Structure formats: C-alpha cells, structure tokens
C-alpha cells in the first residue's frame, strides 16, 4: 500500500496495532532492564500506558487525525505508569500537538508531528539521559524531518530504521547497558511501537483493540441500564508467591477460562491478570503453584451498570452512593487545610501510613506503578486546600508530577523515593505551618534518612564490579547494590553496618511478606545487642519482593 496522506482511520489502525504488538512483547522489554532487582517493569508500564491511550479512542471512528491523536494523547496522559510510561505519554502528547486540527496529513506533516513528540519528551525530563528512549525518539524524528519521502509508508520505514540504528547504539552511550549486553528497554519499547505502526500501513491492517475493557456504553451504542456484551465479567488480579518458571505453563492453563490475560513471572513471584466468568476456578488452579496475595476481583458488568445510572436513578433505587459521585460528596465534607496521599505496598506499611495521618493510600510501588489517573482519583476523594503526594518510589515521581500539572487542585509532590522517606516526612510535618514552609521542611527531611533494602537478584550480571548471580540476596543502600550474599538476615546486617555512623540514633526495620515474625524478632534482637546505644524499632511491613526495608536516622 502507498499512502501520500493518512487520516484518523489510518492513524487509529497504526496505534492500535502498535498497542497490541507492545502488549505481546512487554515481557521481552521487561527482560532488558539492566538492574537485577525484581522491578523490571518498563514493558509492563509502557504497555499499560499505551492500552489506556487506545482505550480512549475505541469506538471513535473519526476521519480526523487531529481528533484521534488528541484523544489518544489524553488517554496516555491519564494512564501513564512509571517513568517510561510518562515519557511515552509525552511523546504522544507532542505528536498530538503536531497533528492538531488536521483531518489528514502528508509525509511532511507527519514528520513534523514526530519531531514535536521528541521535543515534548525531552522537555518532560529534568536531566535527559542519552542512550535511552529519548535518544531513540530523537533519532527517529530527525530522520523523518530530513527525509524527502512522499509516501508515508516509506517514511515510516525510514523512522523504524533510524530508531533501530540508535537503539543498537544505546549500549555505547550507557556503560551499564554494554556490560549487561542489552539495549535500552524503553528504547526497545518505542522501536516496537514504530515498527508496528509501519506494519499497519504497509499491510493495510484493520486493527482491533486487545486486552482493553469496552469504552463507555454511549460510545458503544448501548442505552439505559442494559449490559453491553461483556463476554467475561470478572476482572481478576492476584500475585502467586511461586516459581516464576511456571508462568508460561500457568498462562496456557488459564487461557481457556477467559481473555485479557497477562501472566508475568519474576523468580518466585507471578503476577496474574485475567477477565473470566469463574474467578474461583482460576484461583484454585493458581493456589497449586504457591501462596496467593493481593487478590482483587471486580465485577465489570456491575461497574458498567453503575456508570450508566444517573444520580437520580441511584436515589430512586435507594442504592448507597459511593465513588461514582465522589466529587459532589466530598464537597459536603468540611474542607481542611492539608491532606496526604501516599503510595505503598504491603498492608503493614499501608496501615502505618494511615496511622500517621495519610488520608488515602494507593497500593503500588516496585513492579506496580500507579498511573496518573490513579493518583488523580485518590486526590479527587479529598477536600483540602493543599494535598501532599508521597510517591515513595523514583519511578512514580513523574506520574505524580503529571497529575499535579493537570489537576485543578493544589497538589504538592514531595519527591520521596523510599518508604522510610515517606514515613519521616509524615513525622516531620507541621499542620500549623504554611504550605511553602512545609514543602521546604519535608524536602529537607528526605535528606535526613538513609534507606537500605534487601531483595534478590532476578538475573546474572555485574554491577560496579560486583558479580551477581540469579537468586543471590542483594543489599542496597539508596538504591545502589552494596552487598551480595545468600542469607537475607546476614546481608541486612552488613548493609546496616555500612549505613550506621557516629551521628546515627534510630534504626527502623520493616519486614516483608516472606519473613516470618520470629525471623524478624530474632534479627531485631541481634541488631539491638550489636548497637546498644541506638534505638531499634521493628514493624511488620508485609511488603512483597523486599525481605527488609531499613532506615537509619
């Protein structure tokens, strides 16, 4: 096929096919993450972001490429997860800017839009790093701008080639990639997207959205309270604490039980998502592989009916109003000066945050980054003059900042990168102080906390001269691997010995879901005996993936 111009229908097929392809390759993209700790979720975050984007245009059927790209960018903006997802959303936002108010574009117009996407991505990052997705999008966009191709199929082929050339160069730009013998994971995700967009034009593919819940009933042509055709009614998500090598086998086993399944394994953790009519059967098969955690089952048909019902219909039906009318309900609550939103994983840590005054805890963290929309949803439930958001993870800060940028509420993102930093901020918060003073004080409080974490290696690698084998216990200080061993208690003790200095006064230990209460008590007693002059506290965090989170103040 030859395309001298493309319109909204063509662009729809391009991006939907790209979303489907990225979903298929998301585990491969995850595997390219260099750092050996179990948080390699670039592919998952980019795919979730792109799925949110194409969900926004499902049923649109517009010939206008400007309208289609605008809605796509909105979906990506709200659904952005993790740093890679936020950068992808900014690329789509820039492309939308380049296509604004256009029904169709030629090769020159599309090249300009790609360049806008590149520019937007670079502006979104405070300190751009070359050898990443940013380099790949810039090379692809520059190639398109310099091209004299008239056929957009040929232009996209050139874009793909330029993206691949830069992707192959990323190990030369980032030594960590070269040492691990991989290319940049975010760059690979973008290359997959561009290549799939090219395929859609070249092969005249009429794409259908995969693994995306139906758009609103009105867009789908439904009316009243009738159910649209939701074939599998229960969105089922959970984690199996079991051998990740069985992930593919389990995926094959549950495939006949539903659709939209995602099964991702990391050593002894398997994350599962499926739409099914029999959650119990899925869970009964899963429990054979290991202990289940974070089980969440949503009735999608019920959710659909609730969306259709108006507020008046709810009153007539005498149904209790809940989150559907949250914004109006919030206005009935007395407005307070300050409120807090925090991100956390593990019911123990979540309860600690709530005990310290956090108004809403978003479940998330490593491997489960909340989206911009998740953060906005949490903020929408609060009626306060100033709302502080504690991301508690470096990969969530960009999504939080994006939420603050587009919200009409006063959101202050305190850039906490660890759970202990978030907890310290809450203890240092002064409800009598003015907002700017609190912002300054909380940012200073972050610097007072040393954070250590104990987890395991998901791959063989070498980091800063330290040789690591899959399954090793890793001790990190401020996110950098410092200790490697075979016992998480021994590694934790070694990490503490490096964190403690003459100014240290307090040690706080949060033990994870894989550590028994007795193990935690024995470890705490050992630390108390070793550091008699320091206060030692131990709490059940129940966090997954990390045996211990440790802070020294």
Coordinates of C-alpha atoms in Angstrom, one line a residue, residues 13-540:
X13 CA -5.1 1.3 12.9
X14 CA -1.5 2.3 13.3
X15 CA -1.6 2.9 17.0
X16 CA -4.0 0.1 17.9
X17 CA -1.7 -2.4 16.1
X18 CA 1.2 -0.9 17.9
X19 CA -0.5 -1.3 21.3
X20 CA -1.3 -4.9 20.5
X21 CA 2.3 -5.6 19.5
X22 CA 3.7 -3.9 22.6
X23 CA 1.5 -6.0 24.8
X24 CA 2.8 -9.2 23.1
X25 CA 6.4 -8.1 23.6
X26 CA 6.1 -6.5 27.0
X27 CA 7.7 -9.3 28.9
X28 CA 10.7 -9.2 26.5
X29 CA 11.0 -5.5 27.1
X30 CA 10.9 -6.1 30.8
X31 CA 13.7 -8.6 30.5
X32 CA 16.0 -5.9 29.1
X33 CA 16.1 -3.9 32.4
X34 CA 19.7 -3.9 33.5
X35 CA 19.3 -3.7 37.2
X36 CA 18.9 -7.2 38.7
X37 CA 16.4 -6.4 41.4
X38 CA 12.7 -7.5 40.7
X39 CA 11.4 -4.2 39.4
X40 CA 12.0 -4.7 35.6
X41 CA 8.6 -3.3 34.5
X42 CA 9.4 -1.0 31.6
X43 CA 7.5 -3.1 29.1
X44 CA 4.5 -3.5 31.5
X45 CA 4.4 0.3 32.2
X46 CA 4.7 1.2 28.6
X47 CA 2.1 -1.3 27.5
X48 CA -0.4 -0.3 30.2
X49 CA 0.1 3.4 29.2
X50 CA -0.5 2.6 25.5
X51 CA -3.5 0.4 26.4
X52 CA -5.0 3.3 28.3
X53 CA -4.4 5.6 25.3
X54 CA -6.1 3.3 22.7
X55 CA -9.0 2.6 25.1
X56 CA -9.7 6.3 24.9
X57 CA -10.2 6.1 21.1
X58 CA -12.1 2.9 21.0
X59 CA -15.3 3.4 19.1
X60 CA -14.3 6.9 18.0
X61 CA -14.4 6.2 14.2
X62 CA -13.2 9.7 13.3
X63 CA -11.6 10.6 9.9
X64 CA -9.8 13.4 11.7
X65 CA -6.3 12.5 12.6
X66 CA -6.2 15.6 14.9
X67 CA -9.2 14.4 16.9
X68 CA -7.9 10.9 17.1
X69 CA -4.5 11.9 18.2
X70 CA -5.9 14.3 20.8
X71 CA -8.0 11.6 22.4
X72 CA -5.1 9.2 22.2
X73 CA -2.8 11.6 24.0
X74 CA -5.4 12.3 26.7
X75 CA -5.7 8.5 27.4
X76 CA -1.9 8.2 27.6
X77 CA -1.6 11.2 29.8
X78 CA -4.2 9.8 32.3
X79 CA -3.0 6.2 32.1
X80 CA 0.8 6.9 32.3
X81 CA 2.6 4.5 34.6
X82 CA 6.2 4.7 35.6
X83 CA 8.9 6.9 34.1
X84 CA 8.8 5.1 30.8
X85 CA 5.0 5.4 30.6
X86 CA 5.1 9.1 31.4
X87 CA 7.8 9.7 28.7
X88 CA 5.7 7.7 26.2
X89 CA 2.6 9.8 27.1
X90 CA 4.6 13.0 26.4
X91 CA 5.7 11.6 23.0
X92 CA 2.1 11.0 22.1
X93 CA 1.2 14.4 23.5
X94 CA 3.7 16.1 21.3
X95 CA 2.6 14.1 18.2
X96 CA -1.0 15.3 19.0
X97 CA 0.2 18.9 19.1
X98 CA 1.7 18.4 15.6
X99 CA -1.5 16.9 14.3
X100 CA -3.9 19.3 15.9
X101 CA -6.9 20.5 13.9
X102 CA -5.9 18.4 10.9
X103 CA -8.2 15.9 9.1
X104 CA -5.2 14.3 7.3
X105 CA -1.5 14.9 6.9
X106 CA 1.1 14.2 4.3
X107 CA 4.6 12.9 5.0
X108 CA 6.0 16.4 5.9
X109 CA 3.1 17.0 8.3
X110 CA 3.6 13.6 10.0
X111 CA 7.4 14.1 10.3
X112 CA 6.8 17.5 12.0
X113 CA 4.4 15.7 14.4
X114 CA 7.1 13.1 15.3
X115 CA 9.5 15.9 16.0
X116 CA 7.0 17.6 18.3
X117 CA 6.8 14.2 20.1
X118 CA 10.6 14.2 20.5
X119 CA 10.7 17.7 21.8
X120 CA 7.8 17.1 24.2
X121 CA 9.6 14.1 25.7
X122 CA 12.9 15.9 26.2
X123 CA 11.1 18.8 28.0
X124 CA 9.4 16.4 30.4
X125 CA 12.7 15.1 31.8
X126 CA 14.7 17.4 34.1
X127 CA 18.0 15.8 33.2
X128 CA 17.7 13.9 29.9
X129 CA 20.0 10.9 29.7
X130 CA 21.3 9.8 26.3
X131 CA 21.2 6.1 25.4
X132 CA 17.5 5.9 26.5
X133 CA 14.1 6.1 24.8
X134 CA 14.8 9.9 24.4
X135 CA 17.7 9.2 22.1
X136 CA 15.6 6.7 20.1
X137 CA 12.7 9.1 19.6
X138 CA 15.0 12.0 18.7
X139 CA 16.9 9.9 16.1
X140 CA 13.6 8.7 14.5
X141 CA 12.1 12.2 14.4
X142 CA 15.3 13.8 13.0
X143 CA 15.4 11.1 10.3
X144 CA 11.8 11.9 9.4
X145 CA 12.4 15.6 9.2
X146 CA 15.5 15.2 7.0
X147 CA 13.7 12.8 4.7
X148 CA 12.2 13.7 1.3
X149 CA 9.9 10.6 1.2
X150 CA 6.5 11.4 -0.2
X151 CA 4.9 8.0 0.7
X152 CA 4.2 7.8 4.4
X153 CA 4.8 4.0 4.3
X154 CA 8.4 4.7 3.1
X155 CA 8.7 7.5 5.7
X156 CA 7.7 5.1 8.5
X157 CA 10.2 2.5 7.2
X158 CA 12.9 5.2 7.5
X159 CA 11.6 6.1 11.0
X160 CA 11.9 2.4 12.0
X161 CA 15.4 2.1 10.5
X162 CA 16.6 5.3 12.3
X163 CA 15.1 4.1 15.6
X164 CA 16.8 0.7 15.2
X165 CA 20.2 2.3 14.5
X166 CA 20.0 4.5 17.6
X167 CA 18.7 1.6 19.7
X168 CA 21.7 -0.5 18.7
X169 CA 23.9 2.4 19.8
X170 CA 22.4 2.7 23.3
X171 CA 25.0 0.3 24.8
X172 CA 27.8 2.6 23.6
X173 CA 26.1 5.6 25.3
X174 CA 25.3 3.8 28.6
X175 CA 28.1 1.6 30.0
X176 CA 25.6 -0.3 32.2
X177 CA 23.8 -1.5 29.0
X178 CA 27.1 -2.5 27.4
X179 CA 28.2 -4.5 30.5
X180 CA 24.8 -6.3 30.6
X181 CA 24.9 -6.8 26.8
X182 CA 21.4 -5.4 26.2
X183 CA 19.9 -2.4 24.5
X184 CA 17.8 0.2 26.4
X185 CA 14.4 -1.3 27.4
X186 CA 12.4 1.9 26.9
X187 CA 14.1 2.4 23.5
X188 CA 13.1 -1.1 22.6
X189 CA 9.5 -0.5 23.6
X190 CA 9.4 2.6 21.3
X191 CA 11.1 0.7 18.4
X192 CA 8.3 -1.9 18.7
X193 CA 5.7 0.8 18.6
X194 CA 7.2 2.5 15.5
X195 CA 7.7 -0.8 13.7
X196 CA 4.1 -1.9 14.4
X197 CA 2.8 1.5 13.1
X198 CA 4.8 0.9 9.9
X199 CA 3.4 -2.7 9.6
X200 CA -0.2 -1.4 9.9
X201 CA 0.3 1.0 7.0
X202 CA 2.4 -1.4 4.8
X203 CA 0.0 -4.3 5.2
X204 CA -3.2 -2.3 5.4
X205 CA -4.1 -3.8 8.8
X206 CA -7.5 -3.2 10.3
X207 CA -6.6 -3.5 13.9
X208 CA -8.8 -4.4 16.8
X209 CA -8.0 -3.5 20.4
X210 CA -6.8 -6.4 22.5
X211 CA -7.0 -6.6 26.3
X212 CA -8.9 -3.4 26.8
X213 CA -12.2 -3.2 28.5
X214 CA -15.0 -1.7 26.3
X215 CA -15.4 2.1 26.2
X216 CA -18.4 3.8 27.7
X217 CA -21.8 2.4 26.7
X218 CA -22.8 5.5 24.8
X219 CA -19.8 5.2 22.6
X220 CA -20.6 1.5 22.0
X221 CA -24.2 2.3 21.2
X222 CA -25.9 1.0 24.4
X223 CA -28.6 2.8 26.3
X224 CA -30.4 2.7 29.6
X225 CA -29.1 0.1 32.0
X226 CA -28.7 -2.7 29.5
X227 CA -25.5 -4.7 29.6
X228 CA -23.1 -4.3 26.7
X229 CA -21.6 -7.6 25.5
X230 CA -19.0 -8.2 28.2
X231 CA -18.1 -11.8 27.5
X232 CA -16.1 -12.4 30.7
X233 CA -17.5 -10.4 33.6
X234 CA -14.9 -10.5 36.4
X235 CA -11.5 -8.7 36.2
X236 CA -9.3 -10.9 38.4
X237 CA -5.9 -9.9 39.6
X238 CA -3.5 -11.5 42.1
X239 CA 0.0 -12.5 42.8
X240 CA 1.3 -16.1 43.2
X241 CA 4.3 -16.4 45.5
X242 CA 5.7 -19.3 43.5
X243 CA 8.2 -20.4 40.9
X244 CA 8.1 -17.9 38.0
X245 CA 9.4 -20.6 35.6
X246 CA 5.8 -21.9 35.7
X247 CA 4.3 -18.6 34.5
X248 CA 4.0 -19.7 30.8
X249 CA 2.6 -23.0 31.8
X250 CA 0.0 -21.3 34.0
X251 CA -0.8 -18.8 31.3
X252 CA -1.6 -21.7 28.9
X253 CA -3.7 -23.4 31.6
X254 CA -6.0 -20.3 32.2
X255 CA -6.2 -19.2 28.6
X256 CA -9.5 -21.2 28.0
X257 CA -11.0 -19.6 31.1
X258 CA -11.2 -16.0 29.9
X259 CA -9.4 -13.3 27.9
X260 CA -7.2 -10.3 28.5
X261 CA -4.8 -12.4 30.5
X262 CA -1.4 -11.1 31.5
X263 CA 0.9 -13.5 33.3
X264 CA 4.3 -12.1 34.2
X265 CA 6.9 -14.0 36.3
X266 CA 9.9 -12.9 38.4
X267 CA 11.8 -15.7 40.1
X268 CA 9.4 -16.6 42.9
X269 CA 6.6 -14.1 42.1
X270 CA 4.0 -14.5 39.3
X271 CA 1.6 -11.5 38.6
X272 CA -1.7 -12.5 37.0
X273 CA -4.5 -10.5 35.4
X274 CA -7.4 -12.1 33.6
X275 CA -11.0 -11.4 32.6
X276 CA -13.1 -14.5 33.4
X277 CA -16.5 -15.8 34.4
X278 CA -15.1 -18.1 37.1
X279 CA -12.5 -16.4 39.3
X280 CA -12.8 -19.2 41.8
X281 CA -11.6 -21.8 39.2
X282 CA -8.7 -19.5 38.2
X283 CA -7.7 -19.1 41.9
X284 CA -8.0 -22.8 42.6
X285 CA -5.5 -23.5 39.8
X286 CA -3.2 -20.7 41.0
X287 CA -3.0 -21.9 44.6
X288 CA -1.4 -25.1 43.4
X289 CA 1.6 -23.0 42.4
X290 CA 2.0 -21.2 45.7
X291 CA 0.6 -18.8 48.2
X292 CA -1.8 -16.1 46.8
X293 CA -1.5 -12.4 47.6
X294 CA -3.1 -9.1 46.6
X295 CA -6.3 -10.8 45.3
X296 CA -8.6 -8.3 43.6
X297 CA -11.8 -9.2 41.8
X298 CA -14.0 -6.6 40.1
X299 CA -17.5 -7.2 38.6
X300 CA -17.1 -5.4 35.2
X301 CA -20.8 -5.8 34.4
X302 CA -21.8 -4.2 37.7
X303 CA -19.3 -1.4 37.1
X304 CA -20.8 -0.8 33.7
X305 CA -24.3 -0.5 35.1
X306 CA -23.1 1.9 37.8
X307 CA -21.6 4.2 35.2
X308 CA -24.9 4.3 33.3
X309 CA -27.1 5.0 36.2
X310 CA -27.6 8.7 36.9
X311 CA -27.5 10.2 40.4
X312 CA -31.3 10.5 40.3
X313 CA -31.7 6.8 39.3
X314 CA -29.5 5.9 42.3
X315 CA -31.8 7.8 44.6
X316 CA -34.9 6.1 43.2
X317 CA -33.2 2.7 43.5
X318 CA -32.2 3.6 47.1
X319 CA -28.6 2.5 46.3
X320 CA -25.9 3.9 48.5
X321 CA -23.8 6.4 46.6
X322 CA -20.1 5.9 46.7
X323 CA -17.1 6.7 44.5
X324 CA -19.3 7.4 41.4
X325 CA -20.3 10.8 42.9
X326 CA -17.2 11.3 45.0
X327 CA -16.6 14.8 43.9
X328 CA -20.1 16.0 45.0
X329 CA -19.9 14.0 48.2
X330 CA -16.5 15.5 49.0
X331 CA -18.0 18.9 48.9
X332 CA -20.3 18.1 51.7
X333 CA -17.3 17.3 54.0
X334 CA -15.7 20.2 55.8
X335 CA -12.7 21.4 53.9
X336 CA -9.4 21.1 55.8
X337 CA -6.1 22.7 55.2
X338 CA -3.9 19.7 54.5
X339 CA -4.4 16.1 53.2
X340 CA -1.9 13.4 52.3
X341 CA -1.8 10.7 49.5
X342 CA 0.8 8.1 49.8
X343 CA 1.9 5.1 47.6
X344 CA 2.7 1.9 49.4
X345 CA 2.8 -1.9 49.0
X346 CA 2.1 -4.3 51.9
X347 CA -0.8 -3.9 54.3
X348 CA 1.5 -3.4 57.2
X349 CA 3.1 -0.4 55.6
X350 CA -0.2 0.9 54.4
X351 CA -1.6 0.8 58.0
X352 CA 1.5 2.6 59.3
X353 CA 0.8 5.4 56.8
X354 CA -2.8 5.6 57.8
X355 CA -1.9 5.7 61.5
X356 CA 0.4 8.6 60.7
X357 CA -2.5 10.6 59.2
X358 CA -2.4 9.7 55.5
X359 CA -5.9 10.2 54.0
X360 CA -5.6 7.9 51.1
X361 CA -3.0 5.1 50.4
X362 CA -2.6 4.0 46.8
X363 CA -1.5 0.4 46.5
X364 CA 1.7 0.3 44.4
X365 CA 5.4 0.5 44.3
X366 CA 8.0 -1.7 42.7
X367 CA 6.6 -3.6 39.7
X368 CA 3.2 -2.0 40.3
X369 CA 3.5 1.7 39.5
X370 CA 0.2 3.6 39.8
X371 CA -0.9 5.7 36.9
X372 CA -1.5 9.4 36.7
X373 CA -5.2 8.6 36.7
X374 CA -4.8 6.5 39.9
X375 CA -3.2 9.5 41.6
X376 CA -5.9 11.9 40.4
X377 CA -8.6 9.5 41.5
X378 CA -7.1 9.5 45.0
X379 CA -6.8 13.3 45.1
X380 CA -10.4 13.7 43.9
X381 CA -11.7 12.0 47.1
X382 CA -10.1 14.6 49.3
X383 CA -11.4 18.0 50.2
X384 CA -8.4 20.1 51.3
X385 CA -6.7 23.3 50.4
X386 CA -3.3 21.6 49.9
X387 CA -2.7 17.9 49.1
X388 CA 0.7 16.4 49.6
X389 CA 1.6 13.3 47.5
X390 CA 4.3 11.0 48.7
X391 CA 5.3 8.7 45.7
X392 CA 7.9 6.7 47.8
X393 CA 9.5 5.4 44.6
X394 CA 11.6 7.1 42.0
X395 CA 9.6 5.5 39.2
X396 CA 6.3 7.1 40.4
X397 CA 7.5 10.7 40.8
X398 CA 6.9 11.6 37.2
X399 CA 3.4 10.3 37.2
X400 CA 2.7 12.2 40.4
X401 CA 4.1 15.4 38.9
X402 CA 2.0 14.9 35.8
X403 CA -1.1 14.5 38.0
X404 CA -0.2 17.8 39.8
X405 CA 0.2 19.5 36.5
X406 CA -3.2 18.7 35.1
X407 CA -5.2 18.8 38.3
X408 CA -7.2 21.9 39.3
X409 CA -6.3 21.2 43.0
X410 CA -3.2 22.4 44.8
X411 CA -1.1 19.2 44.7
X412 CA 2.4 19.3 46.2
X413 CA 4.6 16.3 45.2
X414 CA 7.3 15.6 47.8
X415 CA 9.9 13.5 45.8
X416 CA 10.2 10.7 48.3
X417 CA 11.9 7.7 46.7
X418 CA 11.6 5.2 49.6
X419 CA 9.0 4.2 52.2
X420 CA 11.2 5.3 55.1
X421 CA 11.5 8.8 53.5
X422 CA 7.7 9.0 53.2
X423 CA 7.3 8.0 56.9
X424 CA 9.9 10.5 58.0
X425 CA 8.1 13.3 56.1
X426 CA 4.8 12.5 57.9
X427 CA 6.6 12.6 61.3
X428 CA 8.2 16.0 60.4
X429 CA 5.0 17.6 59.0
X430 CA 3.7 20.6 60.9
X431 CA 0.0 21.2 60.5
X432 CA 0.3 24.7 61.9
X433 CA 2.9 25.8 59.4
X434 CA 2.2 27.4 56.0
X435 CA 2.3 25.2 52.9
X436 CA 5.5 26.6 51.4
X437 CA 7.3 26.2 54.8
X438 CA 6.1 22.6 55.0
X439 CA 7.2 21.8 51.4
X440 CA 10.7 23.1 52.2
X441 CA 10.9 21.2 55.5
X442 CA 9.7 17.9 54.1
X443 CA 12.2 18.1 51.2
X444 CA 14.9 18.7 53.8
X445 CA 13.6 15.8 55.9
X446 CA 14.2 13.4 53.0
X447 CA 17.9 14.1 53.2
X448 CA 17.9 13.0 56.9
X449 CA 17.0 9.4 56.1
X450 CA 19.4 6.7 55.0
X451 CA 17.5 3.8 53.4
X452 CA 18.6 0.2 52.9
X453 CA 16.6 -2.6 51.2
X454 CA 17.1 -6.3 51.0
X455 CA 15.9 -8.2 47.9
X456 CA 17.0 -10.9 45.5
X457 CA 18.6 -10.9 42.0
X458 CA 16.5 -11.8 39.0
X459 CA 19.4 -12.3 36.6
X460 CA 23.2 -12.8 36.4
X461 CA 25.0 -9.6 35.9
X462 CA 27.8 -7.4 37.2
X463 CA 27.2 -4.0 38.8
X464 CA 30.0 -1.6 39.8
X465 CA 32.5 -4.5 39.8
X466 CA 30.2 -6.8 42.0
X467 CA 29.4 -10.1 40.3
X468 CA 25.8 -11.2 40.9
X469 CA 24.2 -14.5 40.2
X470 CA 20.4 -15.0 39.8
X471 CA 18.9 -15.8 43.2
X472 CA 21.6 -14.0 45.2
X473 CA 20.4 -11.8 48.1
X474 CA 21.1 -8.2 47.4
X475 CA 21.7 -5.4 49.9
X476 CA 21.0 -1.9 48.5
X477 CA 21.8 1.5 50.1
X478 CA 19.9 4.4 48.5
X479 CA 19.1 2.2 45.5
X480 CA 22.7 1.1 44.9
X481 CA 23.8 -2.5 45.3
X482 CA 26.4 -2.7 48.1
X483 CA 26.2 -6.2 49.4
X484 CA 25.6 -9.7 47.9
X485 CA 25.1 -12.9 49.8
X486 CA 22.9 -15.9 50.4
X487 CA 21.1 -15.0 53.7
X488 CA 18.8 -12.0 53.8
X489 CA 19.5 -11.6 57.6
X490 CA 23.2 -11.6 57.1
X491 CA 23.1 -9.2 54.1
X492 CA 20.8 -6.9 56.1
X493 CA 23.3 -6.9 59.0
X494 CA 26.1 -6.0 56.5
X495 CA 24.0 -3.2 55.0
X496 CA 23.3 -1.7 58.4
X497 CA 27.0 -1.8 59.3
X498 CA 27.7 0.4 56.3
X499 CA 24.8 2.8 57.0
X500 CA 25.5 3.5 60.6
X501 CA 27.9 6.3 61.6
X502 CA 28.6 8.3 64.7
X503 CA 25.6 10.5 64.2
X504 CA 23.1 7.7 64.0
X505 CA 20.4 7.5 66.6
X506 CA 17.5 5.4 65.3
X507 CA 17.2 2.1 63.3
X508 CA 13.8 1.2 61.9
X509 CA 13.2 -2.2 60.3
X510 CA 10.2 -3.2 58.2
X511 CA 10.0 -6.9 57.5
X512 CA 8.4 -8.2 54.3
X513 CA 5.8 -10.8 53.4
X514 CA 8.4 -13.5 53.0
X515 CA 9.9 -13.0 56.5
X516 CA 8.3 -14.7 59.5
X517 CA 7.6 -12.8 62.7
X518 CA 10.1 -15.0 64.6
X519 CA 12.8 -14.3 62.0
X520 CA 12.1 -10.6 62.3
X521 CA 12.2 -10.8 66.1
X522 CA 15.5 -12.7 66.2
X523 CA 17.1 -10.3 63.7
X524 CA 15.9 -7.3 65.6
X525 CA 17.3 -8.7 68.9
X526 CA 20.7 -9.3 67.2
X527 CA 20.7 -5.7 66.0
X528 CA 19.7 -4.4 69.4
X529 CA 22.6 -6.3 71.0
X530 CA 25.1 -5.1 68.4
X531 CA 24.1 -1.4 68.6
X532 CA 23.2 -1.0 72.3
X533 CA 23.4 2.8 72.1
X534 CA 20.8 3.1 69.3
X535 CA 17.0 2.8 69.4
X536 CA 15.8 -0.1 67.2
X537 CA 12.2 -0.4 66.0
X538 CA 10.7 -3.3 64.1
X539 CA 7.4 -3.2 62.2
X540 CA 5.5 -5.7 60.0

